Short mmCIF file of C-alpha atoms in Angstrom, two decimals:
data_model
loop_
_atom_site.label_atom_id
_atom_site.label_comp_id
_atom_site.label_asym_id
_atom_site.label_seq_id
_atom_site.Cartn_x
_atom_site.Cartn_y
_atom_site.Cartn_z
CA GLN G 1 0.11 0.11 0.02
CA GLY G 2 1.16 3.42 -0.65
CA LYS G 3 3.60 2.65 -3.46
CA PHE G 4 4.56 4.09 -6.47
CA THR G 5 5.50 1.84 -9.60
CA LEU G 6 7.21 3.37 -12.49
CA LEU G 7 7.17 1.32 -15.62
CA ARG G 8 9.94 2.24 -18.16
CA ASP G 9 10.43 0.96 -21.75
CA SER G 10 13.55 1.68 -23.96
CA ARG G 11 13.68 0.33 -27.46
CA THR G 12 10.85 -1.75 -27.08
CA ASP G 13 6.99 -2.00 -25.71
CA GLY G 14 6.59 -2.16 -22.40
CA SER G 15 2.33 -1.82 -22.44
CA PHE G 16 2.50 -5.93 -21.72
CA LEU G 17 3.15 -4.57 -18.17
CA VAL G 18 0.17 -2.14 -18.07
CA HIS G 19 -2.13 -5.00 -19.19
CA HIS G 20 -0.76 -7.23 -16.23
CA PHE G 21 -1.35 -4.75 -13.47
CA LEU G 22 -4.89 -3.79 -14.81
CA SER G 23 -5.79 -7.24 -14.46
CA PHE G 24 -3.98 -7.92 -11.34
CA TYR G 25 -5.44 -5.09 -9.34
CA LEU G 26 -8.93 -5.56 -10.73
CA ARG G 27 -8.72 -9.43 -9.99
CA ALA G 28 -7.67 -8.39 -6.43
CA GLY G 29 -10.78 -6.35 -5.90
CA CYS G 30 -9.24 -2.91 -6.07
CA LYS G 31 -11.04 0.36 -7.21
CA VAL G 32 -8.84 1.31 -10.55
CA CYS G 33 -8.87 4.69 -12.28
CA PHE G 34 -7.39 4.12 -15.75
CA VAL G 35 -6.11 6.83 -17.26
CA ALA G 36 -5.59 5.28 -20.92
CA LEU G 37 -3.75 7.99 -23.07
CA LEU G 38 -2.24 5.65 -25.81
CA GLN G 39 -5.07 2.86 -26.85
CA SER G 40 -8.82 2.90 -26.85
CA PHE G 41 -11.07 1.01 -24.58
CA SER G 42 -11.70 -1.67 -26.97
CA HIS G 43 -7.86 -2.53 -27.26
CA TYR G 44 -7.51 -2.82 -23.64
CA SER G 45 -10.95 -4.83 -23.25
CA ILE G 46 -9.81 -7.41 -26.11
CA VAL G 47 -6.25 -8.00 -24.26
CA ALA G 48 -8.03 -8.36 -20.73
CA GLN G 49 -10.22 -10.97 -21.99
CA LYS G 50 -7.34 -12.85 -22.83
CA LEU G 51 -6.18 -12.36 -19.39
CA GLY G 52 -9.39 -13.46 -17.93
CA VAL G 53 -10.95 -9.98 -16.84
CA ASN G 54 -13.84 -8.49 -18.38
CA LEU G 55 -13.18 -4.52 -18.50
CA ALA G 56 -16.76 -3.68 -19.21
CA ALA G 57 -18.21 -5.58 -16.49
CA ALA G 58 -15.74 -3.84 -14.29
CA LYS G 59 -16.83 -0.13 -15.56
CA GLU G 60 -20.57 -1.44 -14.84
CA ARG G 61 -20.22 -2.62 -11.19
CA GLY G 62 -18.09 0.80 -10.85
CA GLN G 63 -14.73 -0.93 -10.09
CA LEU G 64 -12.82 0.44 -13.04
CA VAL G 65 -13.17 4.16 -13.97
CA PHE G 66 -11.77 4.62 -17.71
CA LEU G 67 -10.69 7.89 -19.25
CA GLU G 68 -10.23 7.24 -22.95
CA GLY G 69 -7.71 9.99 -23.51
CA LEU G 70 -7.46 9.86 -27.43
CA LYS G 71 -11.05 10.19 -27.60
CA SER G 72 -11.46 13.04 -25.01
CA CYS G 73 -8.74 14.81 -26.92
CA LEU G 74 -9.95 14.81 -30.14
CA ASP G 75 -13.31 16.08 -28.67
CA LEU G 76 -11.81 18.63 -27.35
CA LEU G 77 -9.78 19.63 -30.15
CA PHE G 78 -12.08 19.31 -32.90
CA GLY G 79 -15.47 20.15 -31.79
CA GLU G 80 -17.63 18.44 -29.58
CA GLU G 81 -19.30 20.76 -27.03
CA GLU G 82 -18.61 20.02 -23.41
CA GLN G 83 -21.91 19.54 -20.84
CA PRO G 84 -22.55 21.99 -18.76
CA GLY G 85 -20.56 21.57 -15.42
CA GLN G 86 -18.54 18.80 -16.86
CA PRO G 87 -15.47 20.16 -18.21
CA SER G 88 -13.01 17.87 -20.03
CA PRO G 89 -10.19 15.72 -17.47
CA LEU G 90 -7.84 16.74 -20.66
CA GLN G 91 -8.14 20.34 -20.36
CA PHE G 92 -4.48 21.00 -20.04
CA LEU G 93 -4.11 22.77 -23.31
CA SER G 94 -3.90 25.14 -20.47
CA PRO G 95 -0.65 25.48 -18.71
CA GLU G 96 -1.83 23.20 -15.66
CA LEU G 97 -3.20 19.82 -15.26
CA ARG G 98 -5.81 20.57 -12.40
CA ALA G 99 -8.53 19.21 -14.38
CA LEU G 100 -7.04 15.75 -14.88
CA PHE G 101 -5.98 15.75 -11.12
CA ASP G 102 -9.53 16.66 -10.14
CA PHE G 103 -10.54 13.68 -12.27
CA VAL G 104 -8.37 11.31 -10.77
CA ARG G 105 -9.18 12.27 -7.18
CA VAL G 106 -12.97 12.14 -7.69
CA SER G 107 -12.53 8.67 -9.51
CA VAL G 108 -10.41 7.03 -6.52
CA ALA G 109 -12.49 8.38 -3.73
CA ALA G 110 -14.77 5.93 -2.22
CA ALA G 111 -18.35 6.23 -2.47
CA ALA G 112 -21.18 5.30 -0.25
CA GLY G 113 -21.43 1.56 -0.17
CA ASP G 114 -18.40 0.74 -1.94
CA SER G 115 -16.60 -2.64 -0.59
CA TRP G 116 -13.44 -2.31 -2.88
CA LYS G 117 -10.05 -2.55 -1.52
CA GLY G 118 -7.19 0.18 -1.91
CA PRO G 119 -7.71 2.37 -4.90
CA VAL G 120 -5.19 2.38 -7.71
CA LEU G 121 -4.36 5.06 -10.44
CA LEU G 122 -3.06 3.60 -13.67
CA VAL G 123 -1.29 5.85 -16.36
CA ASP G 124 -0.49 4.71 -19.98
CA ASP G 125 1.21 6.15 -21.01
CA LEU G 126 2.57 9.74 -19.27
CA SER G 127 4.73 10.77 -22.41
CA VAL G 128 1.68 11.47 -24.38
CA LEU G 129 0.74 14.34 -22.11
CA LEU G 130 4.14 16.17 -22.80
CA SER G 131 3.57 15.42 -26.93
CA LEU G 132 -0.11 17.08 -26.22
CA GLY G 133 1.79 20.16 -24.88
CA ALA G 134 2.05 19.79 -21.02
CA ALA G 135 4.92 21.43 -19.33
CA PRO G 136 7.63 18.95 -17.86
CA VAL G 137 6.74 20.73 -14.55
CA ALA G 138 3.43 20.30 -15.02
CA VAL G 139 3.37 16.85 -15.22
CA LEU G 140 5.70 16.48 -12.31
CA ASP G 141 3.25 18.27 -10.52
CA PHE G 142 0.45 16.22 -11.55
CA ILE G 143 2.18 13.16 -10.29
CA HIS G 144 3.00 14.64 -6.99
CA TYR G 145 -0.45 15.69 -6.28
CA CYS G 146 -1.68 12.00 -7.10
CA ARG G 147 0.96 10.55 -4.87
CA VAL G 148 -0.13 12.97 -2.10
CA SER G 149 -3.84 11.81 -2.81
CA VAL G 150 -3.80 8.48 -3.73
CA CYS G 151 -0.74 6.85 -1.86
CA CYS G 152 -0.54 9.12 1.08
CA GLN G 153 -3.95 10.07 1.79
CA LEU G 154 -5.87 6.84 0.69
CA LYS G 155 -3.07 4.32 1.03
CA GLY G 156 -3.48 3.18 -2.59
CA ASN G 157 -1.01 2.78 -5.50
CA ILE G 158 0.22 4.37 -8.16
CA VAL G 159 1.33 2.50 -11.67
CA VAL G 160 2.96 4.99 -14.52
CA LEU G 161 4.21 3.83 -17.87
CA VAL G 162 6.66 6.52 -19.63
CA HIS G 163 8.76 5.82 -22.65
CA SER G 164 12.36 6.53 -22.71
CA ASN G 165 15.34 6.70 -24.75
CA GLU G 166 18.70 7.40 -23.42
CA ASP G 167 19.85 8.43 -26.99
CA SER G 168 16.83 10.74 -27.51
CA GLU G 169 17.16 14.53 -27.86
CA ASP G 170 13.67 14.81 -26.17
CA GLU G 171 15.14 16.56 -23.06
CA GLU G 172 11.73 17.44 -21.58
CA ASN G 173 10.72 13.48 -21.65
CA GLU G 174 14.12 12.50 -20.20
CA LEU G 175 13.51 15.04 -17.40
CA VAL G 176 10.36 14.10 -16.60
CA VAL G 177 11.50 10.11 -16.54
CA ASN G 178 14.61 10.93 -14.61
CA SER G 179 12.51 12.72 -11.88
CA LEU G 180 10.10 9.76 -11.43
CA CYS G 181 12.76 7.17 -11.07
CA HIS G 182 14.34 9.14 -8.17
CA HIS G 183 11.01 9.21 -6.44
CA SER G 184 9.59 5.64 -7.33
CA ASP G 185 9.46 2.69 -4.84
CA LEU G 186 9.88 0.38 -7.55
CA ILE G 187 10.96 0.52 -11.06
CA LEU G 188 10.23 -2.21 -13.82
CA TRP G 189 12.42 -1.13 -16.98
CA ALA G 190 11.89 -2.72 -20.03
CA GLU G 191 14.41 -2.79 -22.90
CA GLY G 192 15.06 -4.09 -26.10
CA LEU G 193 18.00 -6.32 -26.89
CA ALA G 194 21.11 -4.74 -27.70
CA THR G 195 21.59 -7.36 -30.39
CA GLY G 196 18.71 -6.76 -32.14
CA PHE G 197 15.26 -8.84 -32.95
CA CYS G 198 15.15 -12.50 -31.53
CA LYS G 199 12.11 -14.82 -31.67
CA ASP G 200 12.71 -16.65 -28.59
CA VAL G 201 13.89 -13.45 -26.33
CA HIS G 202 11.78 -10.09 -26.99
CA GLY G 203 13.65 -8.40 -24.47
CA GLN G 204 14.86 -7.86 -20.80
CA ILE G 205 13.65 -6.40 -17.71
CA LYS G 206 15.57 -4.64 -14.98
CA ILE G 207 13.55 -4.95 -11.69
CA ILE G 208 14.74 -2.04 -9.44
CA LYS G 209 13.70 -2.12 -5.90
CA ARG G 210 14.40 1.33 -4.61
CA LEU G 211 15.41 0.29 -0.86
CA SER G 212 17.39 3.75 -0.72
CA LEU G 213 14.29 5.63 -1.23
CA ARG G 214 13.24 4.29 2.53
CA GLN G 215 16.43 3.86 4.20
CA ALA G 216 19.47 6.05 3.77
CA GLY G 217 22.59 4.24 3.17
CA GLU G 218 20.82 1.05 1.54
CA GLN G 219 21.70 -0.03 -1.95
CA ASP G 220 18.97 -0.32 -4.48
CA LEU G 221 18.30 -4.17 -5.38
CA VAL G 222 18.73 -4.75 -9.04
CA GLN G 223 17.55 -8.05 -10.71
CA ILE G 224 17.38 -8.80 -14.53
CA TYR G 225 15.42 -11.23 -16.53
CA GLN G 226 15.08 -11.76 -20.01
CA TYR G 227 11.31 -12.26 -21.34
CA LYS G 228 9.32 -13.53 -24.33
CA ILE G 229 5.81 -12.64 -24.83
CA GLN G 230 3.29 -14.84 -25.27
CA ASP G 231 -0.42 -14.99 -26.36
CA ARG G 232 -2.09 -15.28 -22.84
CA ASN G 233 1.14 -14.72 -20.75
CA VAL G 234 5.01 -13.58 -20.50
CA THR G 235 7.78 -16.08 -19.46
CA PHE G 236 10.64 -14.67 -17.86
CA PHE G 237 13.89 -16.58 -17.49
CA ALA G 238 17.25 -15.61 -16.71
CA ARG G 239 19.94 -14.16 -19.05
CA GLY G 240 21.26 -16.85 -21.38
CA LEU G 241 18.55 -19.57 -20.39
CA SER G 242 15.85 -19.01 -23.08
CA ALA G 243 15.07 -21.89 -25.24
CA ALA G 244 17.28 -20.72 -28.23
CA VAL G 245 20.16 -21.22 -26.10
CA LEU G 246 19.30 -24.28 -24.32
#
């Protein structure tokens, strides 16, 4: 409880981690606010069905609050009028992300009669906010206020995906990624193989447990595995122990 988990990917697609956490928290009975800025609801729903979770049913019973960011952004930019008293959560074409934070705060708040376990905020992916014009400081402020509200006050969890490339010239994105790394309790860093494509090994994942964040003088615990993504699950193994090698 009260943990901030950063999902980071470089030279590969780390969205399989988002699907894992979404299905994991829904099966665990948690209240989930999913800010989906990268894909449509139908995309997440199809993948979740393969993992044994029905997103439509979760929405109907109030366990899942889903913000379809692509649709909301297009409506905001190209036309559909807002309903009176219901501003768009993506109204961050203004300098700050207050409307998006207000949406999250209301979504994770416990309603009368709710029996869900601790709230969870899931964001896929935070880098999109920068592409849509939000300033790095505004993005970091948004995450800070979400941590105070979800992690500190409600003892819930936050899981955020960001794309990064250490060779990138996108300084704003790298600033956000590095700042989030310093404040994360756990970092799951998916990386593409330096040797290129392999049908038996799709990438490697670095698991960084931020012990230094909790206790001064402690070294962070780092574990590295390789993985292969299959239709309904992901197989992890130690480096050099893939089926291609054995």
